[in-house]
Coordinates of C-alpha atoms in Angstrom, one line a residue:
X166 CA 17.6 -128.7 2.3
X167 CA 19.1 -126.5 -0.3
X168 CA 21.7 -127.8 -2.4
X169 CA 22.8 -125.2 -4.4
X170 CA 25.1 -125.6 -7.2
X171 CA 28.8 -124.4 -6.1
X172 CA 29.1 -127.1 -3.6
X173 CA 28.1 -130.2 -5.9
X174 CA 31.5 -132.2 -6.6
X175 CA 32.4 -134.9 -9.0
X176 CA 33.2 -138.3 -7.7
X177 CA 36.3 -139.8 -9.4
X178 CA 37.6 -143.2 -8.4
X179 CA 41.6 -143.7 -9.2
X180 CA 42.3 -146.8 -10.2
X181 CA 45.8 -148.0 -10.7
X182 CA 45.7 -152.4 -12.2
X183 CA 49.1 -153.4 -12.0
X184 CA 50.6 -156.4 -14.3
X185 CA 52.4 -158.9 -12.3
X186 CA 54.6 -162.0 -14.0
X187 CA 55.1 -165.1 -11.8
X188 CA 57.9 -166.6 -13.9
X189 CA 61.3 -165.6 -15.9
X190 CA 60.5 -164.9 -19.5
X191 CA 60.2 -162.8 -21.9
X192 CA 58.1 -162.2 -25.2
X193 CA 55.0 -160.1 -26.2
X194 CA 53.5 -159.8 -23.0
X195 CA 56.9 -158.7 -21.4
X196 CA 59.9 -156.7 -22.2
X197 CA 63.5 -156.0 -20.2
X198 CA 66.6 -157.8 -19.5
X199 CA 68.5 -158.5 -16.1
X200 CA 66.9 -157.8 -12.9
X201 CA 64.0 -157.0 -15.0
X202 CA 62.8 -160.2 -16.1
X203 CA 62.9 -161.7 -12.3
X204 CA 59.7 -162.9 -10.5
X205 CA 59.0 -159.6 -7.7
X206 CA 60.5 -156.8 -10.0
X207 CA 57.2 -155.8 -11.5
X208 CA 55.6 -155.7 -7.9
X209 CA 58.0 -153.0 -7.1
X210 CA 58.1 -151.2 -10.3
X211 CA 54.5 -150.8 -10.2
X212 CA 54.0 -150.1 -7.0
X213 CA 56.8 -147.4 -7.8
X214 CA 54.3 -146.3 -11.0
X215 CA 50.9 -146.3 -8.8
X216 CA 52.7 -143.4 -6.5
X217 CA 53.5 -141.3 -9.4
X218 CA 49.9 -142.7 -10.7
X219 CA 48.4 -140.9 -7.5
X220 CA 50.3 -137.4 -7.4
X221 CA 49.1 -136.7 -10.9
X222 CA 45.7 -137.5 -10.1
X223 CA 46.4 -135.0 -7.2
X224 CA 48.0 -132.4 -9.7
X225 CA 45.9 -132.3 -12.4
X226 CA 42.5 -132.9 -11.2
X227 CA 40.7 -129.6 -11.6
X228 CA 38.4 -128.2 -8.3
X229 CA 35.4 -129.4 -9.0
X230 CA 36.7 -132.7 -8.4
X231 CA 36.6 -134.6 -5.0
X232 CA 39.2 -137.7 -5.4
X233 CA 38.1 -141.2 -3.4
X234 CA 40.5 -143.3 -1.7
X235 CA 42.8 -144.8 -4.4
X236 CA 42.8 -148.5 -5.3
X237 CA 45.7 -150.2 -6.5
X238 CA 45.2 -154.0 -7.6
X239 CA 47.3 -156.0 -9.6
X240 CA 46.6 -159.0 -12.2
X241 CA 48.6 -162.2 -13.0
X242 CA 50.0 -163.8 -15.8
X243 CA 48.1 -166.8 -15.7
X244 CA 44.9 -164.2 -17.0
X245 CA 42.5 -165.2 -13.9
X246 CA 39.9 -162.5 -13.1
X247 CA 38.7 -163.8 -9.7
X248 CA 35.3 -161.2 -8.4
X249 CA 37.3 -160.4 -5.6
X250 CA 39.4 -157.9 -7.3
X251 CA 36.7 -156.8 -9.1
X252 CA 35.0 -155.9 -5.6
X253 CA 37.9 -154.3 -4.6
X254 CA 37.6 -151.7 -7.3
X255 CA 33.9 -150.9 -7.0
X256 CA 34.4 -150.7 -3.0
X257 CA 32.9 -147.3 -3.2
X258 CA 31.2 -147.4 -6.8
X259 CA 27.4 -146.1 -4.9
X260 CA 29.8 -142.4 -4.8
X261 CA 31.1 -142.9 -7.6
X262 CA 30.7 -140.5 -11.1
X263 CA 33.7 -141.5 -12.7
X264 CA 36.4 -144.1 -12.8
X265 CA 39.9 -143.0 -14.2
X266 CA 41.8 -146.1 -15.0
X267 CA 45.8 -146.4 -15.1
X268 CA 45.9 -149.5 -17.7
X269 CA 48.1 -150.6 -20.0
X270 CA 48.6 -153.9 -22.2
X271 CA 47.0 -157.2 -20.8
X272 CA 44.7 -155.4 -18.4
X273 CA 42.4 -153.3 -20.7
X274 CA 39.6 -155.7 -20.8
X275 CA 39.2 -155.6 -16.6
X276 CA 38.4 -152.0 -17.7
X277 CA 35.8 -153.1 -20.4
X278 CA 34.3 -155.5 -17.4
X279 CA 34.1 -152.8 -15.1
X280 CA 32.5 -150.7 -17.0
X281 CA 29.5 -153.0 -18.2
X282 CA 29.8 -153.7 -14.1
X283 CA 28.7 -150.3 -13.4
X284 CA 27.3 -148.8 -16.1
X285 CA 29.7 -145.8 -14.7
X286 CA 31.6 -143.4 -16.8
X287 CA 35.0 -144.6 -17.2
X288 CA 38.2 -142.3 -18.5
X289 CA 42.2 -143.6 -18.6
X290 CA 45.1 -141.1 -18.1
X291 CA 46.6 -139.4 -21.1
X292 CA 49.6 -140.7 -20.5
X293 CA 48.5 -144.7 -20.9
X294 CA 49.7 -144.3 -24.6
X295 CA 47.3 -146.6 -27.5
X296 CA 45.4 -148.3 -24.4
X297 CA 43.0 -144.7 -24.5
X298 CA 41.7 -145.3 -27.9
X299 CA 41.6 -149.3 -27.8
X300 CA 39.5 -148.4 -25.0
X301 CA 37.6 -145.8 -26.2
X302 CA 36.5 -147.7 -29.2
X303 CA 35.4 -150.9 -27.3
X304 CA 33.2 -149.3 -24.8
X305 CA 31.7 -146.8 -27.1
X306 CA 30.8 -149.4 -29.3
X307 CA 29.0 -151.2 -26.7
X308 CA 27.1 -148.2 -25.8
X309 CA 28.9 -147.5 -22.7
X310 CA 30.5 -144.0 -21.7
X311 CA 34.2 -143.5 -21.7
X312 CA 36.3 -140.1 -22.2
X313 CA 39.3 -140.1 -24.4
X314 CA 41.6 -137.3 -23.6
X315 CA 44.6 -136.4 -25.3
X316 CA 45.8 -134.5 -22.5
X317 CA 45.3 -133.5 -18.9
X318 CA 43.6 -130.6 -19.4
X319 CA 41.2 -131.5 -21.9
X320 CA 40.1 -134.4 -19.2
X321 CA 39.8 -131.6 -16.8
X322 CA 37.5 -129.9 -19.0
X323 CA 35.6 -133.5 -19.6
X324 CA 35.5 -133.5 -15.7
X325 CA 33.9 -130.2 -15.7
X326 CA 31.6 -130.8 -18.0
X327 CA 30.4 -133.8 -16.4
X328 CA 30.0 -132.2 -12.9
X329 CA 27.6 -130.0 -15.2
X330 CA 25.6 -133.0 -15.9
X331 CA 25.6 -133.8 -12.1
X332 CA 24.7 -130.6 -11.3
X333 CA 21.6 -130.4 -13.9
X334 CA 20.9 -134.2 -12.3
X335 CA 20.7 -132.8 -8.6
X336 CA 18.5 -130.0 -10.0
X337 CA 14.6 -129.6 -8.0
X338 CA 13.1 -126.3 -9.2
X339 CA 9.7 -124.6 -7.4
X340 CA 7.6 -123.6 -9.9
X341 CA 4.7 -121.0 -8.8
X342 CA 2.4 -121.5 -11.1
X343 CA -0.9 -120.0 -12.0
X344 CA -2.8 -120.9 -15.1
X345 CA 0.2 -123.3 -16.8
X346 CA 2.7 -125.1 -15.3
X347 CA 4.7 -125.2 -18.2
X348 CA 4.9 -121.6 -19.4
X349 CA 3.6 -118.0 -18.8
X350 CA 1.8 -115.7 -20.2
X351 CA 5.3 -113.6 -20.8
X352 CA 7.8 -116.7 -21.5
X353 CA 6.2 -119.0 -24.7
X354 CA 10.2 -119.4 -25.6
X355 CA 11.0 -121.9 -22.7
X356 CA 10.9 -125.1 -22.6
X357 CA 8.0 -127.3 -24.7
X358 CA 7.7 -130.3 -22.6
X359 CA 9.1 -130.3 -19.1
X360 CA 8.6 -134.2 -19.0
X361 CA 11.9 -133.8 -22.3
X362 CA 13.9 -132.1 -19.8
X363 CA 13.6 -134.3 -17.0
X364 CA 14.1 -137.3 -19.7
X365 CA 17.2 -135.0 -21.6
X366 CA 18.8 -133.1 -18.0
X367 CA 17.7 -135.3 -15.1
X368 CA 15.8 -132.0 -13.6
X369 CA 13.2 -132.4 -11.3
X370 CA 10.4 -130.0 -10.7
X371 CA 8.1 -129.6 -7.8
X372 CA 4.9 -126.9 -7.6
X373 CA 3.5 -124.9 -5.3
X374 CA 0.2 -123.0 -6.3
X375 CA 0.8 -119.3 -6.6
X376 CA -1.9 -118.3 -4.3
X377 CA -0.7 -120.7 -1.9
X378 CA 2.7 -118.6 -1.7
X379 CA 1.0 -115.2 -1.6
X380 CA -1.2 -116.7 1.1
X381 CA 2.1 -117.8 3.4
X382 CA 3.3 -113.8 3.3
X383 CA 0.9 -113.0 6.2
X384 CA 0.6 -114.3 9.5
X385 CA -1.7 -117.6 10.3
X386 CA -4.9 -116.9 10.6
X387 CA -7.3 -118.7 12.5
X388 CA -8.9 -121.6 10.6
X389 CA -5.9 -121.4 8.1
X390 CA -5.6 -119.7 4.4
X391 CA -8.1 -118.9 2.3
X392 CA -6.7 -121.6 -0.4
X393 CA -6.1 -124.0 2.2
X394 CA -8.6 -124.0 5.1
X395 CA -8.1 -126.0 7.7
X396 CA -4.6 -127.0 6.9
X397 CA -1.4 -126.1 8.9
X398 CA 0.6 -124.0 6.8
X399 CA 3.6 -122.0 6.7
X400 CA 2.7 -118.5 7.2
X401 CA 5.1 -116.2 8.1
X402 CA 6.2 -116.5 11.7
X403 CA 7.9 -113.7 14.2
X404 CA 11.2 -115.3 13.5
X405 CA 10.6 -114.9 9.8
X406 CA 9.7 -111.1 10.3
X407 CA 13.4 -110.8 12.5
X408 CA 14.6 -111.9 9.8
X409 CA 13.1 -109.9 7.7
X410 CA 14.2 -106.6 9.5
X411 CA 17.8 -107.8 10.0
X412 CA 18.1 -108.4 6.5
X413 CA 16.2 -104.8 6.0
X414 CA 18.9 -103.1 8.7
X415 CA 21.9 -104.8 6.6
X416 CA 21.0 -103.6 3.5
X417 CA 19.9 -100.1 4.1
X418 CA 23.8 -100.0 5.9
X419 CA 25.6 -101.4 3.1
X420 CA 23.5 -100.0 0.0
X421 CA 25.4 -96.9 -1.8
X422 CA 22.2 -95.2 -2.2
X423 CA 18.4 -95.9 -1.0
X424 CA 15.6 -94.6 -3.2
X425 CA 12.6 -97.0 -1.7
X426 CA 10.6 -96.9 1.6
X427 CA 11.8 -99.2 4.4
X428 CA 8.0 -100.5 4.5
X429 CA 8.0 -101.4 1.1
X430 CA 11.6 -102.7 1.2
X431 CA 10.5 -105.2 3.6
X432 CA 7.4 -106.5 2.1
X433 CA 9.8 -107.7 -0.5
X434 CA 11.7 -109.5 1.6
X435 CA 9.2 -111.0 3.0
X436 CA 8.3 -112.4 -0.6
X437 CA 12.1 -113.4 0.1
X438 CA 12.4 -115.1 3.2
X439 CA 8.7 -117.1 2.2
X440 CA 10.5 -118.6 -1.1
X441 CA 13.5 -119.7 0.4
X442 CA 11.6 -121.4 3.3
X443 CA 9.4 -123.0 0.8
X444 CA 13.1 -124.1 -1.1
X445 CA 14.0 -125.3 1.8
X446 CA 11.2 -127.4 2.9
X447 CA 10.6 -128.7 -0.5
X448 CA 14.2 -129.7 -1.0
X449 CA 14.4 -127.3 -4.6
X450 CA 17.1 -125.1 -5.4
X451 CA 15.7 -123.3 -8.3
X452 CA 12.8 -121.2 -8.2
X453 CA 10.6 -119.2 -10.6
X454 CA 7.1 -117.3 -10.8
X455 CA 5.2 -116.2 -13.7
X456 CA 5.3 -112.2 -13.3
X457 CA 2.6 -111.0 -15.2
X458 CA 0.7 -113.9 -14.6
X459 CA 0.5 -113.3 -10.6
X460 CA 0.3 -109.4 -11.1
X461 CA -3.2 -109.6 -12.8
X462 CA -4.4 -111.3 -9.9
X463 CA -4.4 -107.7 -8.3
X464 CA -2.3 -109.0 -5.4
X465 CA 0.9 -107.8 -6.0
X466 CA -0.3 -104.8 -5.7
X467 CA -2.4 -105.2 -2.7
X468 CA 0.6 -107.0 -0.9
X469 CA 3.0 -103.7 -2.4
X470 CA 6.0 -106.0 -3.4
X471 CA 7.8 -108.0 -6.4
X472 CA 9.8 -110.7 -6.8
X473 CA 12.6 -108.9 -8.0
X474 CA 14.6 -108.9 -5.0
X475 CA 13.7 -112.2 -4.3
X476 CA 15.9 -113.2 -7.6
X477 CA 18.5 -111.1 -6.6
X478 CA 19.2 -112.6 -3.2
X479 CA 18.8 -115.8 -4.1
X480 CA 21.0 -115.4 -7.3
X481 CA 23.7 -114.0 -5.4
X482 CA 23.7 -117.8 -2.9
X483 CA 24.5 -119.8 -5.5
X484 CA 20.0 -120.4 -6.1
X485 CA 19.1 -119.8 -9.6
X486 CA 16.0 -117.4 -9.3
X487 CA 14.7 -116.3 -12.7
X488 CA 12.1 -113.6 -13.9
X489 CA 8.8 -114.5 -15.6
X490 CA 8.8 -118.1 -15.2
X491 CA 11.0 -118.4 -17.4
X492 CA 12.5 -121.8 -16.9
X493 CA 14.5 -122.2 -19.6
X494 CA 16.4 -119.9 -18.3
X495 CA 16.5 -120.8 -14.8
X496 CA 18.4 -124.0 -16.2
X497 CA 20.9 -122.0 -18.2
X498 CA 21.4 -120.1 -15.0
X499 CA 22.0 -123.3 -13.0
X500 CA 24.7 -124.3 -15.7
X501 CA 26.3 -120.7 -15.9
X502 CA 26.4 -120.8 -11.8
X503 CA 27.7 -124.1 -11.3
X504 CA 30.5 -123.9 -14.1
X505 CA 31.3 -120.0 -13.0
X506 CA 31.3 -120.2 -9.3
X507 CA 29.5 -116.4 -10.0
X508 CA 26.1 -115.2 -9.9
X509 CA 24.6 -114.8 -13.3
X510 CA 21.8 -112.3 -14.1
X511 CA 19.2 -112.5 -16.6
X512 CA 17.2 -110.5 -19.2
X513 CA 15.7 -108.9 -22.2
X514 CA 18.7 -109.8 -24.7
X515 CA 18.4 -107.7 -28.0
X516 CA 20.6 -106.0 -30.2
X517 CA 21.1 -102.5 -31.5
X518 CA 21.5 -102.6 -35.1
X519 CA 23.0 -100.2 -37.6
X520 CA 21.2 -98.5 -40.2
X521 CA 23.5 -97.2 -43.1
X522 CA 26.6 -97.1 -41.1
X523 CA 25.0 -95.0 -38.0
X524 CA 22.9 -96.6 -34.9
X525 CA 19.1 -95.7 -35.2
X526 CA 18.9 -93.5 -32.1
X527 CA 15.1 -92.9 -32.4
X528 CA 14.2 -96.7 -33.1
X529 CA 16.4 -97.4 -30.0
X530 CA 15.1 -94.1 -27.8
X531 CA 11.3 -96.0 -28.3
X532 CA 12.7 -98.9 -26.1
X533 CA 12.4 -97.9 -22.2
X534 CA 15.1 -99.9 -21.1
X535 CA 17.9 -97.6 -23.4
X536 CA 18.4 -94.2 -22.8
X537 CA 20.3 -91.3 -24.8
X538 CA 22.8 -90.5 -22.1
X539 CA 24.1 -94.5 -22.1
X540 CA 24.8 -94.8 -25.9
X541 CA 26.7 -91.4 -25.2
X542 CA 29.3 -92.9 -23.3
X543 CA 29.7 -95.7 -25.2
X544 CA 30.2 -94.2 -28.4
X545 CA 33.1 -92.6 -27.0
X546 CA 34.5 -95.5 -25.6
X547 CA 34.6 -96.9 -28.9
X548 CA 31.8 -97.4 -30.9
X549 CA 28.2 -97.9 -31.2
X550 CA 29.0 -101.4 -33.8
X551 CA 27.5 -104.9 -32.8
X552 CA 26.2 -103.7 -30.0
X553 CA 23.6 -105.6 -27.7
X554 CA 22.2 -104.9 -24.5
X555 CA 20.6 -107.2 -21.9
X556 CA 18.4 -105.5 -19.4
X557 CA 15.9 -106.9 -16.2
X558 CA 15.6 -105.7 -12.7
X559 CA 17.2 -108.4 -10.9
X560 CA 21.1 -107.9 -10.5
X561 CA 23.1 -109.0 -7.8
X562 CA 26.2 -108.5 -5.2
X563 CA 27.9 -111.6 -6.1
X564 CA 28.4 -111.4 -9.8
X565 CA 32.3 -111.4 -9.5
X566 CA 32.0 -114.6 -7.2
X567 CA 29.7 -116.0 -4.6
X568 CA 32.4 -116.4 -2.3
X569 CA 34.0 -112.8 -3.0
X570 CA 33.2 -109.6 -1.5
X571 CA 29.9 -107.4 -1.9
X572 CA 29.6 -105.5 -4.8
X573 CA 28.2 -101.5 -4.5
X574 CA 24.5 -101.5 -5.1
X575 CA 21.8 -99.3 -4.7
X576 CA 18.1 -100.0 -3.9
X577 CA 15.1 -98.3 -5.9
X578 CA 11.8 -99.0 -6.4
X579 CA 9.5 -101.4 -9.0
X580 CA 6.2 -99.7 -9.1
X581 CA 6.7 -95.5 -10.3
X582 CA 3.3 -94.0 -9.2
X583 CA 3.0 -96.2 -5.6
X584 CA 6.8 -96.5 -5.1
X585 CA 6.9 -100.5 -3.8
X586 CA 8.6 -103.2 -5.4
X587 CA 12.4 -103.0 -3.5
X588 CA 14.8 -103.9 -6.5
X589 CA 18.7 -103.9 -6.3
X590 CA 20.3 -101.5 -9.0
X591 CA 24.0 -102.2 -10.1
X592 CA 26.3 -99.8 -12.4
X593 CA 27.5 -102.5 -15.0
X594 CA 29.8 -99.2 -15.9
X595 CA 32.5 -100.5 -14.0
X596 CA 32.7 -104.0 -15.4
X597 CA 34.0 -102.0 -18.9
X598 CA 36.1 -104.9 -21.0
X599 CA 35.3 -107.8 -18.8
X600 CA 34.5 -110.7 -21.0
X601 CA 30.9 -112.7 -20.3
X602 CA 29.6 -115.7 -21.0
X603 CA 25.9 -116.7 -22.0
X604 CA 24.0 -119.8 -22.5
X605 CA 20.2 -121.0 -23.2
X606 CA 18.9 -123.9 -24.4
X607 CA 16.4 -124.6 -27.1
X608 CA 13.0 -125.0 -26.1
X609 CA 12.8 -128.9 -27.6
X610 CA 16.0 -129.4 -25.3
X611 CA 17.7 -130.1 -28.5
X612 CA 20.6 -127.1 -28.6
X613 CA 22.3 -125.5 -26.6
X614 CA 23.0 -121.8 -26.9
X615 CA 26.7 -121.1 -26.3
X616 CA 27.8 -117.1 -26.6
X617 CA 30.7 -115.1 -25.5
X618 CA 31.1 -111.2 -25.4
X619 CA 32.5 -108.2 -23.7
X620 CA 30.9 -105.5 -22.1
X621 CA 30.8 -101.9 -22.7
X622 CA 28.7 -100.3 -20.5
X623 CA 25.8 -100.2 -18.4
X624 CA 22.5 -98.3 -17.9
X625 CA 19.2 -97.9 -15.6
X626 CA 21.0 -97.1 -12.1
X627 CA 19.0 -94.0 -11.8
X628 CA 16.0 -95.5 -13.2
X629 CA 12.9 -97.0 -10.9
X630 CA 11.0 -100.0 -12.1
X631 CA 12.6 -102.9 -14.8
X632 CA 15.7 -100.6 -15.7
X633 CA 18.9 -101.8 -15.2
X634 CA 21.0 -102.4 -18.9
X635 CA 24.1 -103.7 -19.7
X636 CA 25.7 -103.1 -22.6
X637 CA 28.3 -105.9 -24.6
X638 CA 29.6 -106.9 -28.0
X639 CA 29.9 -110.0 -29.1
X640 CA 32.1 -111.1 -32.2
X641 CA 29.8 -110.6 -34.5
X642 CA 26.0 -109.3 -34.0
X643 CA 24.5 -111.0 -36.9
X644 CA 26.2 -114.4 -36.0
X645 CA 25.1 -114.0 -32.6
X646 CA 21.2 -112.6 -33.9
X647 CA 21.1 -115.9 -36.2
X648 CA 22.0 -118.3 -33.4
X649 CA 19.7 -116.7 -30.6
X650 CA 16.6 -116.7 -32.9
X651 CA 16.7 -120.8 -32.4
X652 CA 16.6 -120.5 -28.1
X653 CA 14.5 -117.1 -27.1
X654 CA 15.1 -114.1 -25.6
X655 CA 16.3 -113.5 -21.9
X656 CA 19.6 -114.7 -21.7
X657 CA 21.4 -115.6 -18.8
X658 CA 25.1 -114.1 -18.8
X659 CA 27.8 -114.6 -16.2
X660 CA 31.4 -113.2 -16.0
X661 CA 34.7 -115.0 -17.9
X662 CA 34.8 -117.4 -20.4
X663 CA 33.5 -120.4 -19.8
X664 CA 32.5 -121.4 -23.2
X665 CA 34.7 -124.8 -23.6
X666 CA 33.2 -126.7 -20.7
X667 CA 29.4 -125.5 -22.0
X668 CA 30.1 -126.6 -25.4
X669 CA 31.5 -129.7 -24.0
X670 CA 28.5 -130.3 -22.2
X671 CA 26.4 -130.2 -24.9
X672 CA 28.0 -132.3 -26.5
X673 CA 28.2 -134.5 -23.6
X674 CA 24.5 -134.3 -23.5
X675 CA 23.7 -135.2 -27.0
X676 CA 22.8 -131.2 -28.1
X677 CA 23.2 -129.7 -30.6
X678 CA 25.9 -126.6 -29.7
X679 CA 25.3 -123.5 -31.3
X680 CA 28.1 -121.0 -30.8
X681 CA 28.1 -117.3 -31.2

């Protein structure tokens, strides 16, 4: 099965511990007058609290939250802790992320207890005055994890943050591999050590020999594949090629333009449908190939396809997918998707400098990927300054939201002399002024890459093979330059700013944020 990262909640358990006095007194421990003071009051009262207690859990918890059934137990004055209400609370602790306390004096150590219980995150209401810090310093001097917000929105954003984490922890990515299973030929930026990530993120990652895959795009043969004789393996089936022409008919329909043959068109999704089978069966929800690597085993180009399209669709369901097995950025793109709710796309990030106050138009004219007609139209919107452009082949229909509508595309082709490769082309023109966010980490896994800019303009939609550009500023180019040079080059962007939560997140994590 594929769980993909838009529908992984975070697990909060309410709890509400109420403070109940058996006797009439008054003192430290308890304050009033009257009716007050009287044995039964401070049953009612706090039951009257624990209702207001559970509407602004309702309120203020942000979506990515799922809210377990509320537990409401109270404590004596006599100080006993029997294990039963200690059971109570952790009823439904094998579900639970986090627990969010409503304490307050007298009952702040059944938090502590709870805590070194479980072993479980543990955050208390803004609102329960001092008890947040008392608390915060006793369990993170104990080494235990607790969340002191000084508002409800900044524990949403905790919240958020943490569902990251969850999201990075239900993480299983199929790598293709071919010579290395850590990097390829194309990516010696990712990460160092996948064995640090799995430590650092809690990702898991699961392989599937390249030749394996190409084998699986053709129909069983008798006596099964060459790499695997003997064995049953999934090859592509008649269902699989319905599928494949369905998908071919729907995309044809809906595309704004078509510039590739339907025969090649559907050799790529054959590619398609085989990786999301294997995702499937493999239980993974990531995926990358080495590029380069696989097309100097001539087979690409005897099979006429690329994975380019396979990215894109995948991208656009919520499945990270990234170029070049890259997978570095495959988990930036898993972070960017599940904080977003948007398809993110990938690439070459570099920026366009300035050379004595004018843009270096030949220097940038020798780089495929820009052309004369783009920086055109952006100098008249405003400027050629700080500009950057990131630029791949792998776009998508989903980038304003995987649950929104379809986004115009075109379709062109990969390869320019044989004309197969289907890749999706998208005019990043019409996204002028909407605000991006990026991320990457560092390949050590010990920063985190946090960047924010706005776009102004786009290129490629014309162009056949890796050409589709868009154009953004960030703040400041050198600031953003200096922080990039410590995590690589293709950089995962998605659309609105989501740079609080990822900075939180890193810190969460332990990393090092680097913000540009």
């Amino acid at each position: 099965m594929i769980k993909k990262a838009n529908t992984v909640k975070l697990n909060v358990k309410p709890v509400f511990i109420a403070l109940v006095h058996k006797y009439f007194y008054e003192g430290p421990c308890r304050f009033g007058k009257g009716d007050a003071l009287q044995p039964g009051y401070d049953a009612i009262m706090e039951r009257e609290m624990y209702k207001q207690f559970c509407e602004d859990v309702k309120n203020y918890m942000p979506q990515e939250v799922n809210i377990l059934e509320p537990v409401y137990v109270e404590r004596y004055d006599d100080w006993n802790q029997e294990d039963e209400m200690y059971e109570k609370i952790m009823e439904d602790n094998d579900r639970t992320d986090l627990y969010l306390f409503r304490t307050y004096i007298g009952r702040n150590e059944i938090v502590l207890e709870i805590a070194q219980r479980t072993k479980k995150p543990a955050a208390v209401v803004p609102t329960a005055c001092c008890e947040v810090l008392a608390l915060s310093a006793a369990l993170s001097s104990r080494g235990l994890e607790f969340y002191a917000a000084r508002t409800w929105p900044e524990l949403a954003t905790d919240l958020k943050a943490l569902r990251l984490r969850k999201v990075l922890h239900n993480t299983n990515v199929l790598l293709s591999s071919r010579f290395n299973s850590t990097m390829s030929f194309s990516s010696v930026d990712t990460f160092r050590s996948l064995d640090d990530v799995t430590a650092k993120l809690g990702v898991k990652f699961r392989y599937k020999n390249i030749h394996e895959l190409l084998d699986q795009m053709s129909p069983a043969v008798e006596g099964g594949n060459p790499t695997t004789p003997g064995r049953e393996t999934p090859d592509l089936t008649e269902e699989d090629m319905a599928e494949v022409k369905r998908l071919a008919d729907e995309m044809t329909r809906d595309a704004k333009e078509v510039h590739v043959d339907r025969e090649f068109l559907e050799k790529s999704l054959i590619a398609y449908v085989t990786v999301k089978k294997n995702l499937d069966m493999a239980d993974c929800n990531a995926f990358t190939v080495p590029c380069p690597d696989v097309c100097s085993t001539r087979r690409i180009n005897e099979q006429q396809f690329t994975f380019c399209m396979t990215h894109s669709l995948l991208n656009e369901q919520g499945i990270p997918s990234a170029c070049e097995y890259d997978i570095n950025a495959l988990l930036s793109m898993m972070l960017l998707t599940g904080v977003s709710y948007k398809a993110p796309y990938m690439g070459n990030c570099v920026p366009l400098p300035m050379e004595n106050g004018k843009l270096n138009r030949d220097a940038v004219e020798s780089s495929f990927f820009v052309h004369e007609e783009d920086l055109d139209a952006i100098e008249k919107r405003g400027g050629l300054n700080d500009l950057y452009v990131v630029e791949h082949s792998v776009p998508n229909r989903k980038m304003h939201g995987l649950d929104g509508e379809q986004a115009d595309f075109a379709i062109r082709h990969f390869a320019y002399e044989q004309g197969f490769g289907a890749v999706l082309r998208y005019d990043f023109n019409k996204d002028v002024d909407q605000v991006i966010t990026m991320a990457r980490f560092s390949p050590d896994v010990k920063k985190l890459f946090v960047g924010k800019g706005t776009i102004v303009g786009g290129g490629g939609y014309d162009y056949d093979n890796c050409n589709t550009a868009v154009y953004f500023k960030p703040q400041d180019q050198k600031t953003f330059y200096d922080a990039q040079k410590y995590v690589g080059n293709h950089m995962p962007l998605v659309y609105g700013d989501y740079t609080q939560e990822l900075k939180r997140l890193g810190e969460i994590l332990g990393l090092e944020v680097i913000e540009a």
